Short mmCIF file of C-alpha atoms and ligand atoms in Angstrom, two decimals:
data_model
loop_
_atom_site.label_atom_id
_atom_site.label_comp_id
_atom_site.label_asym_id
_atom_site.label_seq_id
_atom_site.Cartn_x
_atom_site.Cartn_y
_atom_site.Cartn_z
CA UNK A 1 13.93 -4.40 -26.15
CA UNK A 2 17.12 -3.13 -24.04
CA UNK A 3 16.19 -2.59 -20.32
CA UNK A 4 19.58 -1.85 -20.23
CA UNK A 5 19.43 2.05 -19.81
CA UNK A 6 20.44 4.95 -17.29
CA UNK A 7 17.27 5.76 -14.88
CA UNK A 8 17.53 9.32 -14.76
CA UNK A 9 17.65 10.82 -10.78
CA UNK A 10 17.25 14.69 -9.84
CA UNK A 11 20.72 15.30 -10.52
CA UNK A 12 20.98 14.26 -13.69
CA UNK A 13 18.10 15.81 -15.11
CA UNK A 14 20.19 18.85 -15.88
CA UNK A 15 22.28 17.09 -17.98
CA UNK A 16 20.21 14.70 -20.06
CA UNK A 17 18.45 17.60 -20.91
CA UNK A 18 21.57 19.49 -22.45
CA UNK A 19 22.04 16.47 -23.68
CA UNK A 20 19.21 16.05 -25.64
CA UNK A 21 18.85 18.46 -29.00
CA UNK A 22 14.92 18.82 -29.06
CA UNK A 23 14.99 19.95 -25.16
CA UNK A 24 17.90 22.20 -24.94
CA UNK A 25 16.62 25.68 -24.56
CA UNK A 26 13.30 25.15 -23.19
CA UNK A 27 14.47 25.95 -19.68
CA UNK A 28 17.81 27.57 -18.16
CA UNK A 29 19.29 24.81 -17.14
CA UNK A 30 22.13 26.42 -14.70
CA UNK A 31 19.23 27.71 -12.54
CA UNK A 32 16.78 24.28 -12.30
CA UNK A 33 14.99 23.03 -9.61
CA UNK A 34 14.22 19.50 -10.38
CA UNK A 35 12.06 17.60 -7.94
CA UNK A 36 10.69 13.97 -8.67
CA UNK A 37 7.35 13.54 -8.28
CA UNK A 38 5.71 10.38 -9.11
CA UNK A 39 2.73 9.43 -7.08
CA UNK A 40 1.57 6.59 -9.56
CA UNK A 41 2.09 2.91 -9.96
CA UNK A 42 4.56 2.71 -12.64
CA UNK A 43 6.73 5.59 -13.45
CA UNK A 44 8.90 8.32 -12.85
CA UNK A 45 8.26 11.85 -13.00
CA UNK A 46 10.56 14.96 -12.62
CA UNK A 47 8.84 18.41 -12.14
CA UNK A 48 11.83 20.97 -13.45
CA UNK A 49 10.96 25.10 -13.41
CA UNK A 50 14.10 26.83 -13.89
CA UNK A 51 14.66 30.75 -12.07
CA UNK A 52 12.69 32.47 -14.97
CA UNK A 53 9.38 30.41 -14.42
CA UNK A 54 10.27 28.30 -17.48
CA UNK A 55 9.09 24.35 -16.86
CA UNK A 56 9.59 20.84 -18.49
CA UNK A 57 8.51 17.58 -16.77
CA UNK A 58 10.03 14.86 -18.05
CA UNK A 59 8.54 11.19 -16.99
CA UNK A 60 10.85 8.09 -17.62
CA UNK A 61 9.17 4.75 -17.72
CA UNK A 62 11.11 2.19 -15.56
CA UNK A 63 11.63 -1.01 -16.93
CA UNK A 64 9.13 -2.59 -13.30
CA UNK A 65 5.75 -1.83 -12.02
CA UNK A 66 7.16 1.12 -9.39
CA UNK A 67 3.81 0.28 -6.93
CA UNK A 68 5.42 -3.31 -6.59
CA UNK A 69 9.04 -3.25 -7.79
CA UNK A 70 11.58 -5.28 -9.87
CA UNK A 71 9.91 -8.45 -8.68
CA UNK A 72 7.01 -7.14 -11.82
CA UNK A 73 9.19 -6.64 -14.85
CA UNK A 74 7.12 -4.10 -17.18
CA UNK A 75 7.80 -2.89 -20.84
CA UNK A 76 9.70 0.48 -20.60
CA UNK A 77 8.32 0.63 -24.43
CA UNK A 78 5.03 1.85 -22.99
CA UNK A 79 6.29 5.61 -23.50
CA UNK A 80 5.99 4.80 -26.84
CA UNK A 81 2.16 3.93 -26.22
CA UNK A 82 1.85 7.30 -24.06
CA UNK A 83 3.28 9.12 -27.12
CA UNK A 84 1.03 7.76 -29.74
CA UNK A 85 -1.53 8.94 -27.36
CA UNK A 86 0.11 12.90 -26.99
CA UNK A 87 0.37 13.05 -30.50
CA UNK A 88 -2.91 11.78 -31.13
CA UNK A 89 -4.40 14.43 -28.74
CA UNK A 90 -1.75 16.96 -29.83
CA UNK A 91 -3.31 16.66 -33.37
CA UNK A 92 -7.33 17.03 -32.96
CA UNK A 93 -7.34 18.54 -29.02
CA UNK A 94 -4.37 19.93 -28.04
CA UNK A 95 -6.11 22.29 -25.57
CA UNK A 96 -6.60 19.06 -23.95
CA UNK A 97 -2.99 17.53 -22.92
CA UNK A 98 0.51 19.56 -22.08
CA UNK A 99 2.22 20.97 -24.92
CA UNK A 100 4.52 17.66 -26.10
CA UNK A 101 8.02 18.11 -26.85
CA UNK A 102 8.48 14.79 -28.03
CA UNK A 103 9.67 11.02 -26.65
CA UNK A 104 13.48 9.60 -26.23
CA UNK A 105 13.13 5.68 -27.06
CA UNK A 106 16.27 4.98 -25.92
CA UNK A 107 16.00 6.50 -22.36
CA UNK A 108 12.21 5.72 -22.74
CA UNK A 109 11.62 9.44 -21.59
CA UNK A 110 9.18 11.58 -22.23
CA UNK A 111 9.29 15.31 -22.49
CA UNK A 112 5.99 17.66 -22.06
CA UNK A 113 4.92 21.21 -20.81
CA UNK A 114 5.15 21.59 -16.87
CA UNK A 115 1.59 22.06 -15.85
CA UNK A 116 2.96 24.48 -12.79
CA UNK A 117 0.56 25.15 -10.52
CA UNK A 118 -1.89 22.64 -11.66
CA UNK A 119 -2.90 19.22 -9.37
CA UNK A 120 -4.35 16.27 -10.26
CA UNK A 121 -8.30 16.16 -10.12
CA UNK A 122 -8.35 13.22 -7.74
CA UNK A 123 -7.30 14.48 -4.82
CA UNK A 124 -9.29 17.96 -5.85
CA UNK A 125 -12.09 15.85 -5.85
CA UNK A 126 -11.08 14.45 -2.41
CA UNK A 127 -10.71 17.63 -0.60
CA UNK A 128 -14.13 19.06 -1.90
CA UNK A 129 -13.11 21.11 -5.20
CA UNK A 130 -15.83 21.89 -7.68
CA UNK A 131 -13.85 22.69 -11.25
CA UNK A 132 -16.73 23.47 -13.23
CA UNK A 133 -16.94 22.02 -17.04
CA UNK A 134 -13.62 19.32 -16.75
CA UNK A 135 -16.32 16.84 -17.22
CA UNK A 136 -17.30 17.64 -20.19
CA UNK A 137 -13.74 18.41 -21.24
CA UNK A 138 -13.27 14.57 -21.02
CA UNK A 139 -16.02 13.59 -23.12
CA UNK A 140 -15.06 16.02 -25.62
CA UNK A 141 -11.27 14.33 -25.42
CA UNK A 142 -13.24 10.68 -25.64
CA UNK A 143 -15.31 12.36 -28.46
CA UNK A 144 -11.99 13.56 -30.26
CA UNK A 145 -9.92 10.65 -29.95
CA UNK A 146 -13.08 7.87 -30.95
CA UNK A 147 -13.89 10.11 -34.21
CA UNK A 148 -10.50 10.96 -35.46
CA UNK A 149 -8.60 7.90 -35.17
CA UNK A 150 -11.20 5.67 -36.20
CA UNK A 151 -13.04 4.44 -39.74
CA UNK A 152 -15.39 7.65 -38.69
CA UNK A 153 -12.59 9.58 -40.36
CA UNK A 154 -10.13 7.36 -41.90
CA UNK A 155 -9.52 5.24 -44.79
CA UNK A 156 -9.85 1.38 -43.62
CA UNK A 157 -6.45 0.42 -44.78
CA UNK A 158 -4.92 3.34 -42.74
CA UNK A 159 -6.93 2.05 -39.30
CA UNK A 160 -5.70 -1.26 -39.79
CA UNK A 161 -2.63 0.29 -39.63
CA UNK A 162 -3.05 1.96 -37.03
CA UNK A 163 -4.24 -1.09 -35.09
CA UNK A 164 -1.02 -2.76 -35.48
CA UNK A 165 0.89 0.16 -34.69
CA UNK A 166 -1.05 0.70 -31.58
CA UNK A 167 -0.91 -2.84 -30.04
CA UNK A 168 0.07 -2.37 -26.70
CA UNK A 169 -0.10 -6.38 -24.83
CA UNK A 170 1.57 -6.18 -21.52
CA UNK A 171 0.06 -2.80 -20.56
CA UNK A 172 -2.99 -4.30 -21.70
CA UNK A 173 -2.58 -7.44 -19.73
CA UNK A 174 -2.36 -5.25 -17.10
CA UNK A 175 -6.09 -4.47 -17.50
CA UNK A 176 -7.57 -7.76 -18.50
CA UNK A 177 -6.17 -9.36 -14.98
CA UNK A 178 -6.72 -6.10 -12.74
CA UNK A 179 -9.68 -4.93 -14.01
CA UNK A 180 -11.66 -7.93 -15.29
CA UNK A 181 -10.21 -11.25 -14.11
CA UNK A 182 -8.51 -11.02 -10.58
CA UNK A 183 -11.21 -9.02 -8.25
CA UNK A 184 -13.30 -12.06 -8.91
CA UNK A 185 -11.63 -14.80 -7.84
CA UNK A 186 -8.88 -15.61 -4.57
CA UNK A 187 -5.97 -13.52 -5.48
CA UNK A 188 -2.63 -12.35 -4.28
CA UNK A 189 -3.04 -8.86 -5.62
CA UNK A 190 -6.21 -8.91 -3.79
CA UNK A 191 -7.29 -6.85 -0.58
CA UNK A 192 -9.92 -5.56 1.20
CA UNK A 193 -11.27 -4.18 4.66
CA UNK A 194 -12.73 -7.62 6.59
CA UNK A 195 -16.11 -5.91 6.72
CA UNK A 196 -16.56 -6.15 3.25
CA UNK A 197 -16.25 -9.48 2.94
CA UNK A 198 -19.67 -10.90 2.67
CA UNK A 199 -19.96 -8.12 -0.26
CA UNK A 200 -17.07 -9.54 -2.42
CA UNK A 201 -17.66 -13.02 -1.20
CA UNK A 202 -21.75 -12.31 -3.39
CA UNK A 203 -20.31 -10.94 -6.27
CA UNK A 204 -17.82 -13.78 -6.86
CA UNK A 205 -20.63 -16.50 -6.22
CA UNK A 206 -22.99 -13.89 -8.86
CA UNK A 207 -22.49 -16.26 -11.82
CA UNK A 208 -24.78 -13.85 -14.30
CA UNK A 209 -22.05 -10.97 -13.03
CA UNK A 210 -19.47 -12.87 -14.32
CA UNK A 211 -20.47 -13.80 -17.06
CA UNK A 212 -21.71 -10.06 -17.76
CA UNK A 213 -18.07 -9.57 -16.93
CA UNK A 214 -16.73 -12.08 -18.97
CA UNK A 215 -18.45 -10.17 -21.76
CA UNK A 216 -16.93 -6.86 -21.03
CA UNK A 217 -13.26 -8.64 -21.34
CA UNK A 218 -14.05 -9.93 -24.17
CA UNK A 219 -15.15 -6.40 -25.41
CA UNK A 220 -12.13 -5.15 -23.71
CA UNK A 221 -9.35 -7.45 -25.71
CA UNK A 222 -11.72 -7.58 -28.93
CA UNK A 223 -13.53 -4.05 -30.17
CA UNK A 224 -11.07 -2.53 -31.85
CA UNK A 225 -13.31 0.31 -32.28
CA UNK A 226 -10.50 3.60 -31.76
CA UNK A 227 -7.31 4.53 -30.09
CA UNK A 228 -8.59 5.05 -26.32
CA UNK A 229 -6.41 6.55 -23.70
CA UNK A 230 -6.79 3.37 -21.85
CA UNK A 231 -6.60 4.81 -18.29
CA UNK A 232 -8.72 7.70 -17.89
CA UNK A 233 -9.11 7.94 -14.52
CA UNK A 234 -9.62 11.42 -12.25
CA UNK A 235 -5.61 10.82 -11.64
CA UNK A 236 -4.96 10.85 -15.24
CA UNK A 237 -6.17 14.90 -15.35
CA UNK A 238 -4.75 17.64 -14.05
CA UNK A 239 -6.52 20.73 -13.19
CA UNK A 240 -6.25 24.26 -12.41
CA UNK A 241 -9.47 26.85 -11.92
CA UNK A 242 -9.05 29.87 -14.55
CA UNK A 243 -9.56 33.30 -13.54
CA UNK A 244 -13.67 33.30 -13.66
CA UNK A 245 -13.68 30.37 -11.12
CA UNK A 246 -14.16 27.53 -13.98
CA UNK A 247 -12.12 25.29 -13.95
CA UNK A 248 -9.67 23.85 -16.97
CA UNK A 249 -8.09 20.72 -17.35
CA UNK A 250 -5.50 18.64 -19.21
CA UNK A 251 -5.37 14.66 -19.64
CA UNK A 252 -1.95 13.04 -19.29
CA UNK A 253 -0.49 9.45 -19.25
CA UNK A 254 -2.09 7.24 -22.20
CA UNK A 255 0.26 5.13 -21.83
CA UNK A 256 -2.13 2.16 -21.46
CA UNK A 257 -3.29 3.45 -25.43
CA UNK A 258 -4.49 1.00 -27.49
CA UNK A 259 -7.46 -0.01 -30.64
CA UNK A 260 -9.94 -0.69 -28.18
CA UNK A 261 -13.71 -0.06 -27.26
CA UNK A 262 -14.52 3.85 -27.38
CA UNK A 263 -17.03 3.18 -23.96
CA UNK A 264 -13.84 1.87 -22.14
CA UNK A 265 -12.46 5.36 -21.33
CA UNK A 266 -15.79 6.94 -20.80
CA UNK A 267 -16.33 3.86 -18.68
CA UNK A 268 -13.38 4.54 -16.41
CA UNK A 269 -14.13 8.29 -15.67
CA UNK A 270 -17.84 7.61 -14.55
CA UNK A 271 -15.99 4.32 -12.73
CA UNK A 272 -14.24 7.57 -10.56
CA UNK A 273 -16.72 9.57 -10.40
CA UNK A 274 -18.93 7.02 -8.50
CA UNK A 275 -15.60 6.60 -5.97
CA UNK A 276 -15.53 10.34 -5.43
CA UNK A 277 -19.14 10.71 -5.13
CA UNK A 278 -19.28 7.83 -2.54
CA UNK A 279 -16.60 9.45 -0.50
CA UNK A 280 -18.68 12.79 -0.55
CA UNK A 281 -21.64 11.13 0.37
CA UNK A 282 -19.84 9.11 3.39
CA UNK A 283 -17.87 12.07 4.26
CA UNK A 284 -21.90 14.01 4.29
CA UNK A 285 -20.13 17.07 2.17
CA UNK A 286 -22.49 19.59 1.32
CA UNK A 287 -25.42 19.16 -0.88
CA UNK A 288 -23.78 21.67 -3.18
CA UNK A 289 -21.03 19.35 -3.77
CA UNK A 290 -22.71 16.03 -3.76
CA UNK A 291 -25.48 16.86 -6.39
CA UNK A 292 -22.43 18.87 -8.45
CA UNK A 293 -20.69 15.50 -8.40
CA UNK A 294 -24.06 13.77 -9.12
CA UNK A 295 -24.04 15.67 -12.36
CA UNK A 296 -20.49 15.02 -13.45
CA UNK A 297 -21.12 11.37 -15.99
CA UNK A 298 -24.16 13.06 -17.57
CA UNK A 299 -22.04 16.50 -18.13
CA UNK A 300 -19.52 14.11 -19.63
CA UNK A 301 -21.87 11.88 -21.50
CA UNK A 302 -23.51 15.43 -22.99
CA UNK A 303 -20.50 16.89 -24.45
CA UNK A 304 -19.35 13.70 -25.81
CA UNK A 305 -22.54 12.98 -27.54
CA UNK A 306 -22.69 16.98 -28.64
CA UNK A 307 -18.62 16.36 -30.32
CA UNK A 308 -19.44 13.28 -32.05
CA UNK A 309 -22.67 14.51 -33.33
CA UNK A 310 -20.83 17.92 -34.62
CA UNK A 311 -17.10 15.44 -36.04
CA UNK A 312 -20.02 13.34 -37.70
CA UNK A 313 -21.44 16.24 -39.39
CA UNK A 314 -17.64 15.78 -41.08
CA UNK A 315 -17.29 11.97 -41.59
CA UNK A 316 -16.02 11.25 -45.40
CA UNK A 317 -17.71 8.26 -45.74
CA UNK A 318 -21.87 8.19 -46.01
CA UNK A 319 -22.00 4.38 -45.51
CA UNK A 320 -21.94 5.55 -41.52
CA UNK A 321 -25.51 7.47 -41.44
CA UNK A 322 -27.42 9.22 -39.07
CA UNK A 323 -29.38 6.55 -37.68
CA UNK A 324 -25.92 4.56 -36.90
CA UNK A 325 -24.60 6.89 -34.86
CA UNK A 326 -27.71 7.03 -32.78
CA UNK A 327 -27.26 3.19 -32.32
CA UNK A 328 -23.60 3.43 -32.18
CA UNK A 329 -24.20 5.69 -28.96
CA UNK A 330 -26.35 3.74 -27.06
CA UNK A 331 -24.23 0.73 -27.30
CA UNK A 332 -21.19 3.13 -26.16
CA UNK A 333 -23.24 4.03 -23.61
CA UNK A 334 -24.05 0.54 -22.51
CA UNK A 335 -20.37 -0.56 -22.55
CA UNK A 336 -19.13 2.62 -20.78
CA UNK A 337 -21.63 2.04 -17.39
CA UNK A 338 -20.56 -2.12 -18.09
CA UNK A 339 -16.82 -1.22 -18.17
CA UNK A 340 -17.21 1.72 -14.66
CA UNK A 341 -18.56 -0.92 -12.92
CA UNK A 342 -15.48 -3.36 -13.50
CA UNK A 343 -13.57 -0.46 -13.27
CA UNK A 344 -14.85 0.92 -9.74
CA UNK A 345 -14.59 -2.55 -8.41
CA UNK A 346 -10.86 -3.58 -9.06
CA UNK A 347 -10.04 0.00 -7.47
CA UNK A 348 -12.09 -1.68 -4.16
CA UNK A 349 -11.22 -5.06 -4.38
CA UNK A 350 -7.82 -5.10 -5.90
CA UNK A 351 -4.15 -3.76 -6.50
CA UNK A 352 -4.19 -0.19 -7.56
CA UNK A 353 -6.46 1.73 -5.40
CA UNK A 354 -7.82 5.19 -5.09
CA UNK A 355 -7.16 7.54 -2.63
CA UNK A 356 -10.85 8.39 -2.55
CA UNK A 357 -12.25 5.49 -0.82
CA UNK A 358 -8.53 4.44 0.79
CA UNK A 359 -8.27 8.04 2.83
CA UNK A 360 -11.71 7.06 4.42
CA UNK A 361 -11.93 6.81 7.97
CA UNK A 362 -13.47 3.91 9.47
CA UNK A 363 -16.77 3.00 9.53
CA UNK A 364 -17.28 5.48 6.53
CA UNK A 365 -14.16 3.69 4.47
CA UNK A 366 -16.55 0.33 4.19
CA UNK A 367 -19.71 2.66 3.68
CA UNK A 368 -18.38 4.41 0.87
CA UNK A 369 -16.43 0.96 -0.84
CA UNK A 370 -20.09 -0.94 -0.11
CA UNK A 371 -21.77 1.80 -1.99
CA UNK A 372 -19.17 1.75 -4.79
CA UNK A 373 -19.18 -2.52 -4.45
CA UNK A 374 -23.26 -2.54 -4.82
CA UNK A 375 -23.44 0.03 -7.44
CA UNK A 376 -20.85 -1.33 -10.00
CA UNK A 377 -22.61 -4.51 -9.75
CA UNK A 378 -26.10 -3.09 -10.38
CA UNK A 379 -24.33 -1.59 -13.35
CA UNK A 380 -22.67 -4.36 -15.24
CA UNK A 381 -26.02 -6.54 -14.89
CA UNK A 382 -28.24 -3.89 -15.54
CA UNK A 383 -26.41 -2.15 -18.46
CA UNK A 384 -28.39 -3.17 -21.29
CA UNK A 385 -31.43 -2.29 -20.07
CA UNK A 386 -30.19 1.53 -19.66
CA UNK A 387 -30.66 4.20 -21.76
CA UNK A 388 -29.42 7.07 -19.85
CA UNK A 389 -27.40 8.11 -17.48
CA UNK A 390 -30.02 8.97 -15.09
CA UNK A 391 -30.87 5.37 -14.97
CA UNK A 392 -27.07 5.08 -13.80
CA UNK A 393 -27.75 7.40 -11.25
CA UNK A 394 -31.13 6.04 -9.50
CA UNK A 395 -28.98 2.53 -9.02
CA UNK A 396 -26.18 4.82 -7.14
CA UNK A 397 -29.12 6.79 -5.11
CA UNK A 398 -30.97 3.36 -3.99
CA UNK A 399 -27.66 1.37 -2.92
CA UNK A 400 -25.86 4.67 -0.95
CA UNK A 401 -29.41 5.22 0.72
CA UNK A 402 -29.63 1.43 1.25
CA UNK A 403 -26.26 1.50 3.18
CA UNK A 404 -26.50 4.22 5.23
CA UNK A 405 -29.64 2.80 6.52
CA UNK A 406 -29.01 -0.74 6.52
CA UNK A 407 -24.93 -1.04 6.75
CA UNK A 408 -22.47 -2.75 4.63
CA UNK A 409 -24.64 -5.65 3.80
CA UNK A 410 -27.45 -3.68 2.41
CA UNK A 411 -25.37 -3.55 -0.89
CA UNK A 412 -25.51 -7.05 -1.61
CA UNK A 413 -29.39 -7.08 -0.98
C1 SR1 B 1 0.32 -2.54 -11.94
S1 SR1 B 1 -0.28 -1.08 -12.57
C2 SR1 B 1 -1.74 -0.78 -11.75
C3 SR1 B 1 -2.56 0.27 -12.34
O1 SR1 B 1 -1.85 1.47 -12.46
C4 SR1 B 1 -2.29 2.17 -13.60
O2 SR1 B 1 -2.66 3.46 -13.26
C5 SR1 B 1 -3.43 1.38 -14.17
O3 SR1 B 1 -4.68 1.79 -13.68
C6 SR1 B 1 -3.09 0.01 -13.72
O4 SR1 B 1 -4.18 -0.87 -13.75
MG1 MG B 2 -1.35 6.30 -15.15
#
């Protein structure tokens, strides 16, 4: 691996793209505005609409974690990971993700459609914005991407394959500590508002929590099940509303893709969705927008039960019957509220945050991270014994009601 390799800046954006064969054309290069635009932890991104309207947005992985700097060398091969990801999409959904022209290994750059006018769903989310069916876009990419690049569809020899093509360790490593190992123990990556403290301090001294967490890293670095997108969080989609009001969507940066448990991703979004639905409740948005967001994991949930159950209608192989896929889904579902927990938490307790909770005034900042705190940890104890979403839902309802009335420390109670 070279790290050795020219980081590309708005000025010479222009050029590369000349430069490169498979990009040349696509926009009018003598007339580009270029801006750079990353607002995530580990890349760049340059937004480039030329005098016609013609886009490209090109996103070049750097060879350190951008949120901390060069002190945290990173793989730049991850854009290879985010490709495998595009093209999986690109093949089965590709109403799902930017059109994708295609991925420079040597630059590590990547080269897709320019979603102009589109925003990420986040900070939609944050300032009140109800894009109607996104949700169940997501399960129907999670639905997509579980079926088609798994032994659902394909020949065993081919996923095994695939599994070796897809391994992806230091982005994954990324996940294991963040996500399942650091939040729960003293750490330097670590950091939280003081009033939360007796929260955090009760779920590290919760030995069944982490053990139940334990389990779900396990799960995590084990279940090879399908390629997952690895980060699906509400700042991995962009949005836009289409002319009736609805709203449409498009999932970018898989570059944490890997052979890993299908309930991970689905895990992640409803692991968001109880962030944004905390800040709404804190934040006492209207009831309109609360109970829309109150639907959003079973609109997801739906539509990715409803696309398995029509791809399975299409499997090859009869060895996977009917009556597995009903058994297959409940234990998806049991991993994915397991896995939003952990995934809710690190965003609270850890590096990485979300804008959701962070953008909180004070008291409601605690409120809302107590309510996320007390929820996730209902969820990752209380997973097996669920069988629905709603169940998800009444844990949510009880510990936000709890805190309003009670304060912070209701949601260890
Ligand atoms: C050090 S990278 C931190 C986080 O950014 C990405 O979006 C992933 O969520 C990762 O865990
Ligand atoms: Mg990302």
């Amino acid at each position: 691996m070279s790290n050795d390799y020219e980081i590309l800046t708005p000025e010479t954006v222009s050029e590369y793209i000349e430069a490169t064969e498979s990009l040349r054309g696509i926009v009018d290069t003598s007339t580009l505005e270029v801006a750079e635009v990353g607002d995530g932890n580990l890349n760049l991104v340059f937004v480039c609409r030329d005098a016609d309207g013609n886009g490209i947005c090109l996103k070049q992985s750097l060879p350190y974690v951008r949120l901390v700097g060069e002190a945290w060398p990173l793989t730049p091969e991850r854009v290879i990971a985010e490709a495998r990801g595009l093209s999986a999409a690109a093949a089965f959904m590709p109403h799902l993700i930017p059109v994708f022209y295609g991925v420079d290994p040597e630059r590590h750059v990547l080269a897709m459609e320019n979603l102009i006018g589109w925003e990420i769903w986040r900070g939609k989310l944050n300032d009140g914005y109800m894009h109607t069916g996104v949700a169940a876009m997501l399960g129907e990419y999670a639905a997509n991407l579980a079926f088609h690049t798994s032994v659902f569809a394909l020949d065993q020899m081919e996923v095994k394959e695939k599994v070796a093509e897809a391994i992806n360790p230091e982005l994954c490593r990324i996940t294991e500590d963040l996500v399942f190992t650091e939040p729960y123990i003293e750490h330097d990556n670590n950091s939280f508002a003081q009033e939360l403290a007796p929260v955090v301090d009760a779920l590290r001294a919760d030995d069944v929590l982490r053990g139940e967490v334990g389990m779900l890293k396990y799960a995590f670095m084990t279940k090879a099940e399908a390629l997952i997108h690895g980060d699906l969080h509400t700042g991995s989609v962009m949005v836009e509303f289409t002319d009736d009001g609805e709203g449409d969507a498009r999932v970018i940066d898989p570059e944490f893709a890997f052979y890993g448990p299908v309930g991970f991703d689905l895990g992640a979004v409803f692991g968001n969705y109880l962030a944004a639905r905390a800040r709404a409740v804190v934040l006492d948005r209207p009831a309109e927008f609360t109970e829309w967001l109150a639907g959003l994991a079973q609109e997801t949930w739906d539509a990715f039960e409803a696309e398995m159950r029509r791809l399975w209608a299409t499997r090859p192989d009869e060895t996977w019957t009917d009556s597995f896929l009903d058994a297959w889904l409940g234990q998806v579902l049991q991993d994915a509220i397991g896995f939003a927990g952990c995934k809710a938490t690190r965003r609270i307790i850890g590096l990485a945050k979300v804008s959701d909770i962070e953008t909180l005034p004070r008291p409601e900042h605690s409120q809302a991270a107590a309510m996320v705190l007390g929820t996730a940890r209902l969820w990752i104890k209380g997973r097996k014994s669920m069988d629905s979403i709603a169940a998800t839902d009444d844990v949510f309802i009880a510990v936000s009601t709890a805190v309003l009335a009670d304060g912070v420390q209701a949601a260890v109670e």
